[in-house]
Coordinates of C-alpha atoms and ligand atoms in Angstrom, one line a residue:
M20 CA -44.9 41.6 -19.8
N21 CA -45.6 43.7 -16.8
S22 CA -42.8 46.2 -16.7
K23 CA -42.2 46.0 -12.9
L24 CA -41.9 42.3 -13.3
K25 CA -39.4 42.8 -16.1
I26 CA -37.2 45.0 -14.0
L27 CA -37.5 42.6 -11.0
K28 CA -36.4 39.7 -13.2
K29 CA -33.4 41.6 -14.5
R30 CA -32.3 42.4 -10.9
L31 CA -32.8 38.8 -9.9
Y32 CA -30.8 37.6 -12.8
E33 CA -27.8 39.7 -11.9
L34 CA -28.1 38.7 -8.2
R35 CA -28.2 35.0 -9.0
Y36 CA -25.3 35.0 -11.5
V37 CA -23.1 37.0 -9.2
S38 CA -23.8 34.7 -6.3
S39 CA -23.0 31.8 -8.6
A40 CA -19.4 33.0 -8.4
S41 CA -19.6 32.7 -4.6
S42 CA -21.0 29.1 -5.0
L43 CA -18.0 28.2 -7.1
L44 CA -15.6 29.6 -4.6
H45 CA -17.4 27.8 -1.8
W46 CA -16.9 24.5 -3.8
D47 CA -13.3 25.3 -4.4
S48 CA -12.7 26.1 -0.7
N49 CA -13.9 22.7 0.2
V50 CA -12.3 20.7 -2.5
Y51 CA -9.1 22.3 -3.9
I52 CA -7.9 25.4 -2.0
P53 CA -4.3 25.2 -0.7
K54 CA -4.0 25.8 3.0
N55 CA -2.3 29.2 2.6
G56 CA -5.0 30.5 0.3
V57 CA -7.7 30.4 2.9
S58 CA -7.3 33.9 4.4
S59 CA -7.3 35.8 1.1
R60 CA -10.3 33.7 0.0
A61 CA -12.1 35.0 3.0
I62 CA -11.7 38.6 1.8
T63 CA -13.1 37.7 -1.7
N64 CA -16.0 35.9 -0.1
S65 CA -17.0 38.7 2.1
L66 CA -16.7 41.2 -0.8
I67 CA -19.0 39.1 -3.0
D68 CA -21.4 38.6 -0.1
E69 CA -21.5 42.3 0.4
I70 CA -22.3 42.8 -3.4
C71 CA -25.0 40.2 -3.2
H72 CA -26.5 41.7 -0.1
K73 CA -26.7 45.2 -1.7
K74 CA -28.3 43.7 -4.8
L75 CA -30.8 41.9 -2.6
L76 CA -31.8 45.1 -0.9
K77 CA -32.1 46.9 -4.2
L78 CA -34.7 44.4 -5.5
D79 CA -37.3 46.8 -4.1
D80 CA -35.9 50.1 -5.5
G81 CA -38.8 52.1 -6.8
H82 CA -41.0 49.9 -4.6
I83 CA -41.4 47.6 -7.5
L84 CA -41.2 44.4 -5.4
T85 CA -43.6 45.6 -2.6
E86 CA -46.0 46.7 -5.3
L87 CA -45.8 43.4 -7.1
V88 CA -46.5 41.5 -3.9
Q89 CA -49.9 43.4 -3.8
D90 CA -50.6 42.0 -7.3
L91 CA -49.7 38.3 -6.5
P92 CA -53.2 36.9 -7.2
K93 CA -53.1 38.4 -10.7
L94 CA -49.8 36.8 -11.7
S95 CA -49.2 33.5 -13.4
L96 CA -48.1 30.5 -11.2
E97 CA -44.5 31.0 -12.1
D98 CA -44.4 34.8 -11.8
A99 CA -46.2 34.6 -8.5
A100 CA -43.5 32.2 -7.2
I101 CA -40.8 34.5 -8.5
V102 CA -42.2 37.5 -6.6
R103 CA -43.0 35.5 -3.5
E104 CA -39.5 34.1 -3.2
A105 CA -37.9 37.4 -4.1
F106 CA -39.9 39.2 -1.4
R107 CA -39.2 36.5 1.2
N108 CA -35.5 36.9 0.8
F109 CA -35.6 40.7 0.6
D110 CA -37.9 40.9 3.6
R111 CA -35.7 38.7 5.8
S112 CA -32.5 40.6 4.9
R113 CA -33.9 44.1 5.3
K114 CA -34.8 43.2 8.9
F115 CA -31.2 42.7 9.8
P116 CA -29.1 45.9 10.2
S117 CA -25.6 45.5 8.6
S118 CA -24.1 45.9 12.1
F119 CA -25.9 42.7 13.2
I120 CA -24.8 40.7 10.2
K121 CA -21.2 41.8 10.8
R122 CA -21.3 40.8 14.4
L123 CA -22.9 37.5 13.7
S124 CA -20.3 36.7 11.1
Q125 CA -17.4 37.6 13.4
L126 CA -19.0 35.6 16.2
S127 CA -19.4 32.5 14.0
T128 CA -15.8 32.6 12.9
K129 CA -14.6 32.8 16.5
A130 CA -17.1 30.3 17.8
H131 CA -16.1 27.8 15.1
H132 CA -12.5 27.9 16.4
V133 CA -13.5 27.6 20.0
W134 CA -15.9 24.8 19.2
K135 CA -13.1 22.8 17.5
E136 CA -10.8 23.3 20.4
A137 CA -13.4 22.3 22.9
R138 CA -14.2 19.2 20.8
D139 CA -10.6 18.2 20.5
K140 CA -10.1 18.6 24.3
K141 CA -13.5 17.0 25.0
D142 CA -14.4 19.8 27.3
F143 CA -17.7 21.7 26.9
S144 CA -16.8 24.4 29.4
I145 CA -14.3 25.9 26.9
Y146 CA -17.2 26.4 24.5
S147 CA -19.9 27.4 27.0
D148 CA -19.5 31.2 27.1
I149 CA -19.3 31.7 23.3
L150 CA -22.2 29.5 22.7
E151 CA -24.1 31.5 25.2
E152 CA -23.3 34.6 23.1
M153 CA -24.5 32.8 20.0
V154 CA -27.8 31.8 21.6
S155 CA -28.4 35.4 22.7
M156 CA -27.7 36.6 19.1
Q157 CA -30.2 34.0 17.9
K158 CA -32.7 35.5 20.3
E159 CA -31.9 38.9 18.9
A160 CA -32.5 37.6 15.4
V161 CA -35.9 36.2 16.5
D162 CA -36.9 39.7 17.8
L163 CA -35.7 41.4 14.6
L164 CA -37.6 38.9 12.4
G165 CA -40.8 38.8 14.5
Y166 CA -42.9 35.6 14.8
E167 CA -46.3 34.1 15.5
D168 CA -47.0 31.7 18.3
H169 CA -43.5 30.5 19.1
P170 CA -40.1 32.4 18.9
Y171 CA -38.4 29.3 17.3
N172 CA -40.8 29.6 14.3
A173 CA -38.8 32.6 13.1
L174 CA -35.7 30.5 12.9
I175 CA -37.1 27.3 11.3
D176 CA -38.8 29.5 8.6
D177 CA -35.4 30.4 7.2
Y178 CA -34.7 26.8 6.3
E179 CA -38.2 25.3 5.9
P180 CA -40.7 28.0 4.9
G181 CA -44.1 27.5 6.5
M182 CA -42.9 25.0 9.1
T183 CA -43.9 25.7 12.7
V184 CA -43.2 24.4 16.2
S185 CA -46.8 23.1 16.5
K186 CA -46.5 21.0 13.3
L187 CA -43.1 19.7 14.3
D188 CA -44.1 18.9 17.9
N189 CA -46.9 16.8 16.4
M190 CA -44.8 15.0 14.0
F191 CA -41.9 14.4 16.4
N192 CA -44.2 13.0 19.0
G193 CA -45.6 10.6 16.4
L194 CA -42.1 9.5 15.7
K195 CA -40.9 9.3 19.2
E196 CA -43.8 7.2 20.5
F197 CA -43.1 4.6 17.8
L198 CA -39.3 4.7 17.6
V199 CA -38.2 4.6 21.3
P200 CA -39.9 1.2 22.1
F201 CA -39.2 -0.2 18.6
I202 CA -35.5 0.5 18.8
R203 CA -35.4 -1.3 22.2
K204 CA -37.0 -4.3 20.5
V205 CA -34.6 -4.3 17.6
T206 CA -31.4 -3.7 19.6
S207 CA -32.2 -6.3 22.2
K208 CA -32.5 -9.0 19.6
D209 CA -29.4 -11.2 19.4
I210 CA -28.0 -11.3 15.9
S211 CA -25.2 -13.3 14.7
W212 CA -24.3 -11.6 11.5
E213 CA -21.2 -9.7 10.8
Y214 CA -21.7 -6.1 9.9
V215 CA -18.3 -4.6 9.4
I216 CA -16.5 -4.4 6.1
D217 CA -12.8 -4.6 6.5
G218 CA -11.0 -5.1 3.3
K219 CA -8.7 -3.5 0.8
F220 CA -10.4 -1.3 -1.8
P221 CA -8.0 0.9 -3.8
I222 CA -9.5 4.4 -4.1
S223 CA -8.8 4.7 -7.9
K224 CA -11.2 1.7 -8.4
Q225 CA -13.7 3.0 -5.9
I226 CA -13.9 6.3 -7.8
K227 CA -14.9 4.4 -11.0
L228 CA -17.4 2.3 -9.0
N229 CA -19.0 5.4 -7.5
E230 CA -19.2 7.1 -10.9
D231 CA -20.8 4.0 -12.4
V232 CA -23.4 3.8 -9.7
L233 CA -24.2 7.5 -9.8
S234 CA -24.6 7.2 -13.6
V235 CA -27.0 4.3 -13.4
L236 CA -29.1 6.2 -10.8
G237 CA -29.4 9.1 -13.3
Y238 CA -26.8 11.7 -12.2
D239 CA -25.5 13.4 -15.3
F240 CA -21.7 13.8 -15.4
S241 CA -21.8 16.1 -18.4
S242 CA -23.6 18.6 -16.1
G243 CA -21.8 17.7 -12.9
R244 CA -18.7 16.3 -11.2
L245 CA -17.8 14.0 -8.3
D246 CA -14.9 15.2 -6.1
V247 CA -13.6 14.6 -2.6
S248 CA -14.3 16.7 0.5
T249 CA -14.2 16.1 4.2
H250 CA -17.9 16.6 4.5
P251 CA -19.8 15.5 1.4
F252 CA -22.1 18.1 -0.1
T253 CA -24.0 19.0 -3.3
I254 CA -23.9 22.5 -4.8
D255 CA -25.9 24.0 -7.6
I256 CA -23.4 26.4 -9.1
A257 CA -25.2 27.3 -12.3
P258 CA -27.4 25.8 -15.0
Y259 CA -25.9 22.5 -16.2
D260 CA -23.3 22.7 -13.4
V261 CA -24.5 20.8 -10.3
R262 CA -21.6 19.2 -8.4
I263 CA -21.4 16.6 -5.7
T264 CA -18.6 15.4 -3.4
T265 CA -17.9 12.3 -1.4
R266 CA -15.1 10.8 0.8
Y267 CA -13.3 7.4 0.6
S268 CA -12.1 4.8 3.0
K269 CA -9.6 2.2 1.7
K270 CA -11.0 -0.4 4.1
D271 CA -14.7 0.1 3.6
L272 CA -16.2 0.7 0.2
L273 CA -19.7 1.4 1.6
Y274 CA -18.4 4.5 3.3
A275 CA -18.1 6.4 0.0
L276 CA -20.9 4.6 -1.8
Y277 CA -23.7 5.6 0.5
S278 CA -22.5 9.2 0.8
S279 CA -22.3 9.4 -3.0
I280 CA -25.8 7.9 -3.4
H281 CA -27.1 10.4 -0.9
E282 CA -25.5 13.4 -2.6
G283 CA -26.5 11.9 -6.0
G284 CA -30.1 12.2 -4.9
H285 CA -29.5 15.9 -4.2
G286 CA -27.7 16.2 -7.5
I287 CA -30.3 14.6 -9.6
Y288 CA -32.9 17.0 -8.1
G289 CA -30.7 20.0 -8.9
Q290 CA -30.0 18.8 -12.4
G291 CA -33.8 18.2 -13.0
I292 CA -34.9 21.8 -12.1
P293 CA -35.6 23.7 -15.3
V294 CA -32.6 25.9 -16.2
E295 CA -34.7 28.9 -16.9
Y296 CA -35.7 29.1 -13.3
F297 CA -32.1 29.6 -12.2
G298 CA -31.8 33.3 -13.0
V299 CA -35.1 34.3 -11.4
G300 CA -34.6 32.8 -8.0
I301 CA -36.9 29.7 -8.2
G302 CA -34.2 27.3 -9.5
H303 CA -33.8 25.7 -6.0
G304 CA -35.5 22.8 -4.4
A305 CA -38.8 23.5 -2.8
S306 CA -37.2 23.5 0.7
L307 CA -34.4 21.9 2.5
G308 CA -36.7 19.2 3.7
I309 CA -37.9 18.4 0.2
H310 CA -34.3 18.4 -0.9
E311 CA -33.3 16.0 1.8
S312 CA -36.2 13.8 0.9
Q313 CA -34.7 13.2 -2.5
S314 CA -31.3 12.3 -1.1
R315 CA -32.7 10.1 1.6
M316 CA -34.9 8.3 -0.9
Y317 CA -32.0 7.4 -3.0
E318 CA -29.8 6.6 -0.1
N319 CA -32.3 4.7 2.1
L320 CA -35.7 3.8 0.7
L321 CA -34.1 2.7 -2.6
G322 CA -30.4 2.3 -1.7
R323 CA -30.8 0.1 1.3
S324 CA -33.6 -2.1 -0.2
M325 CA -32.9 -5.7 -1.1
S326 CA -34.0 -5.0 -4.7
F327 CA -31.4 -2.3 -5.2
I328 CA -28.6 -4.2 -3.4
N329 CA -28.9 -7.0 -5.9
L330 CA -28.0 -4.5 -8.6
L331 CA -25.4 -2.8 -6.5
H332 CA -23.7 -6.1 -5.8
K333 CA -23.1 -6.6 -9.5
Y334 CA -21.5 -3.2 -9.8
I335 CA -19.2 -4.0 -6.8
L336 CA -18.1 -7.3 -8.4
K337 CA -17.3 -5.5 -11.6
Y338 CA -14.5 -3.6 -9.8
F339 CA -13.8 -5.9 -6.9
P340 CA -14.3 -9.5 -8.2
D341 CA -12.9 -10.9 -4.9
F342 CA -15.6 -9.1 -2.8
N343 CA -16.7 -11.9 -0.6
K344 CA -20.1 -10.8 0.7
S345 CA -23.3 -12.1 -0.8
P346 CA -26.2 -9.6 -1.6
E347 CA -28.0 -10.9 1.4
D348 CA -24.9 -10.2 3.6
L349 CA -24.6 -6.8 2.1
Y350 CA -28.3 -6.1 2.9
K351 CA -27.7 -6.9 6.5
I352 CA -24.6 -4.9 6.7
V353 CA -26.2 -1.7 5.3
N354 CA -29.2 -2.1 7.5
H355 CA -27.6 -2.9 10.8
V356 CA -29.1 -0.9 13.7
S357 CA -26.8 0.2 16.5
L358 CA -27.1 2.5 19.5
G359 CA -24.5 5.0 18.7
Y360 CA -23.7 8.5 20.0
I361 CA -22.9 10.2 16.7
R362 CA -25.7 11.5 14.5
T363 CA -23.8 11.4 11.2
E364 CA -22.9 7.7 11.7
S365 CA -26.4 6.6 12.8
D366 CA -28.7 4.3 10.8
E367 CA -32.1 5.2 9.4
V368 CA -33.9 3.8 12.4
T369 CA -32.2 5.8 15.2
Y370 CA -31.4 8.9 13.1
N371 CA -34.6 10.8 13.8
L372 CA -34.1 10.5 17.6
H373 CA -30.8 12.3 17.3
I374 CA -32.6 15.1 15.5
I375 CA -35.6 15.3 17.9
L376 CA -33.1 15.7 20.8
R377 CA -31.4 18.6 19.0
Y378 CA -34.7 20.2 18.1
E379 CA -36.0 20.0 21.7
I380 CA -32.8 21.5 23.0
E381 CA -32.8 24.4 20.5
K382 CA -36.4 25.2 21.2
D383 CA -35.7 25.3 25.0
L384 CA -32.5 27.4 24.5
I385 CA -34.4 30.0 22.4
C386 CA -37.2 30.2 25.0
G387 CA -34.7 30.4 27.8
N388 CA -36.0 27.2 29.5
I389 CA -32.5 25.8 29.8
N390 CA -29.1 27.2 30.4
V391 CA -26.2 26.8 28.0
K392 CA -24.0 25.8 31.0
N393 CA -26.3 22.8 31.7
L394 CA -26.3 21.5 28.1
P395 CA -24.1 18.4 28.6
E396 CA -26.4 17.1 31.4
V397 CA -29.5 17.9 29.3
W398 CA -28.0 16.2 26.3
N399 CA -26.9 13.1 28.1
A400 CA -30.1 12.7 29.9
K401 CA -32.0 12.8 26.6
M402 CA -29.6 10.3 25.0
K403 CA -30.3 8.0 27.9
E404 CA -34.0 8.4 27.6
Y405 CA -34.3 8.0 23.9
L406 CA -31.5 5.6 23.0
G407 CA -30.6 4.1 26.3
V408 CA -27.0 5.0 26.0
Q409 CA -24.6 6.7 28.4
V410 CA -22.6 9.4 26.6
P411 CA -18.9 8.9 27.7
S412 CA -17.6 12.4 26.8
D413 CA -18.7 15.7 25.3
D414 CA -17.0 15.2 22.0
L415 CA -19.3 12.2 21.4
G416 CA -22.2 14.2 22.8
V417 CA -23.1 17.9 22.8
L418 CA -19.9 18.9 21.0
Q419 CA -20.3 16.7 17.9
D420 CA -22.1 19.1 15.5
V421 CA -20.8 22.2 13.8
H422 CA -24.3 23.8 13.3
W423 CA -24.6 25.9 16.5
S424 CA -21.1 27.4 16.2
S425 CA -22.2 28.7 12.7
G426 CA -25.4 30.1 14.1
N427 CA -27.6 27.6 12.2
F428 CA -30.4 27.2 14.7
G429 CA -33.5 25.8 13.1
Y430 CA -31.6 23.7 10.6
F431 CA -31.7 20.3 12.3
P432 CA -35.4 19.6 11.9
T433 CA -35.1 19.7 8.1
Y434 CA -33.2 16.4 8.2
S435 CA -36.1 14.6 9.8
I436 CA -38.6 16.4 7.6
G437 CA -36.7 14.9 4.7
N438 CA -37.0 11.4 6.2
I439 CA -40.7 11.8 6.7
Y440 CA -41.2 13.2 3.2
S441 CA -39.0 10.5 1.6
A442 CA -41.1 7.6 3.0
Q443 CA -44.3 9.4 2.1
I444 CA -43.2 10.1 -1.5
Y445 CA -41.7 6.7 -2.0
N446 CA -45.0 5.1 -0.9
T447 CA -46.8 7.0 -3.6
M448 CA -44.2 6.3 -6.2
L449 CA -44.3 2.5 -5.6
K450 CA -47.9 2.5 -6.8
D451 CA -46.7 3.8 -10.2
I452 CA -43.4 1.8 -10.3
P453 CA -44.0 -1.5 -8.5
E454 CA -40.8 -2.8 -10.2
L455 CA -38.9 -0.9 -7.5
K456 CA -39.8 -3.8 -5.2
G457 CA -38.8 -6.5 -7.6
N458 CA -35.9 -6.8 -10.0
I459 CA -34.4 -3.3 -10.4
S460 CA -32.8 -2.7 -13.7
S461 CA -31.3 0.5 -15.2
D462 CA -34.7 1.1 -16.8
T463 CA -36.4 1.0 -13.4
L464 CA -34.1 3.7 -12.2
K465 CA -34.8 5.7 -15.3
S466 CA -38.6 5.4 -14.5
M467 CA -37.9 6.5 -10.9
K468 CA -35.9 9.6 -12.1
S469 CA -38.7 10.5 -14.6
W470 CA -41.3 10.1 -11.9
L471 CA -39.5 12.4 -9.6
Y472 CA -38.9 14.9 -12.4
E473 CA -42.6 14.9 -13.3
N474 CA -43.9 15.2 -9.8
I475 CA -41.2 17.2 -8.0
H476 CA -38.1 18.3 -9.8
K477 CA -39.6 20.2 -12.7
Y478 CA -41.4 22.5 -10.3
G479 CA -38.2 23.9 -8.7
R480 CA -39.5 26.4 -6.1
I481 CA -42.9 27.0 -7.7
Y482 CA -44.8 25.4 -4.9
P483 CA -44.2 25.8 -1.2
A484 CA -43.0 22.5 0.3
E485 CA -46.3 21.6 2.0
D486 CA -48.3 22.3 -1.1
L487 CA -46.0 20.2 -3.1
I488 CA -46.2 17.2 -0.8
T489 CA -50.0 17.4 -0.8
R490 CA -50.0 17.6 -4.6
V491 CA -47.7 14.6 -4.8
T492 CA -49.1 12.3 -2.1
G493 CA -52.6 13.6 -1.5
E494 CA -52.0 14.7 2.1
G495 CA -49.8 16.9 4.2
M496 CA -46.7 15.8 6.1
N497 CA -47.5 12.4 7.7
P498 CA -45.0 10.5 9.8
M499 CA -47.0 7.3 9.6
Y500 CA -45.4 6.3 6.3
F501 CA -42.0 6.5 7.8
N502 CA -43.0 4.5 10.9
K503 CA -44.7 1.8 8.7
Y504 CA -41.7 1.6 6.4
I505 CA -39.3 1.1 9.4
E506 CA -41.6 -1.3 11.2
D507 CA -42.2 -3.6 8.2
K508 CA -38.6 -3.6 7.1
Y509 CA -36.9 -4.2 10.4
T510 CA -39.5 -6.5 11.9
S511 CA -38.7 -8.8 9.0
L512 CA -34.9 -8.3 9.0
Y513 CA -34.6 -8.8 12.8
E514 CA -37.2 -11.5 12.8
L515 CA -39.2 -9.7 15.6
N516 CA -42.4 -11.8 15.2
Ligands
LIG16 CO1 -28.4 15.8 2.4

């Protein structure tokens, strides 16, 4: 083997296995840590981060990485991906002086507290100054990173490599033109069905139900765990160790189920990536958008389909024999469309408009087209325009998300990219597995998992997201499949014709 490549792989291996410790701590901090352990944990975290950062910058010692980049066309597909990803990470981090990283981390810690206080008091003005500081640090980051065409491109690229403002504008306009009038039609329809579950579902039984459903979907409990955290997440800690979390409500068993199914989609992806990719830096999903496409596909395209609900209903009855909703009722409940204020509680029809609103605001903030001080007005006007709702207070509006206080500008679009990809991929998969539209059995779900493995999971980060989607579906990102899926499903459910 190429000796430079051999050295690079050894360095990557150490970097990845050390950062694996940080992943485990992150999981523990969200699942088990006692309250008083938090501050000492922060010290350990920052020391490990420092070690990883040093190891990352050392990837190019002796110029091996920058030289390997020159040789990219001569390398095998896998090796080229390893070098490309290593260089991408190295290149981004060398552009940030350590003083900048320190300042950003201090600012996020502070901003997080201020954001929480402002949200509790429903008062944006408490948060305004520190958010202003955060926006100006993001602008600094943009200058340090450099960009083509649009400053926001520098920020999205961190989460969704290759994605740009011009592609997103195009896609989001396609969504908006369809969704805004369609949602008006759906929500003005008088429906008589009940859409709330208000029962008694002991959590010990719910845990068993969630584990059963995850197993039939294909999540492997011998290489994973299901635990409880405030905000559900999935984490790839190491080979054969991909964990997910959920949260429970004693009154509503769907609250946990759909979170679990979502995270299960992420988890099945993580467990499907070849373990030998882990130590060389390509053992991740192709991008956040592709990752989210897998979770959304399990949660929505599959999970909220009548075919799957027939199966799910049997599982529910196994643990809750008195459950009094029919599969048809359940289908209506999980597909109820409502005009809400909160992104994380929104349904699959309105969800993307919540994202588009954030995307447009982020872009305008980074370009200096709007002032932080005016954010509540801007936010509320867009909510009125897109969803027709009047936001009653800032905690239900501009203060609802944690992302900006952590400095995660450019992250939001990946949720919608995931939705678009999920419909596009599902459309292709249905041609090979038409049973997904009929009677779904555990074998159908095995076929689905194998299909996803063969077409997506086994490639880890070998292909950039857009190349992967083109390989799988025969075309680049196309919002039409999502629009068509929504239009067909909800026209029929809401009897719009
Ligand atoms: Co997700």
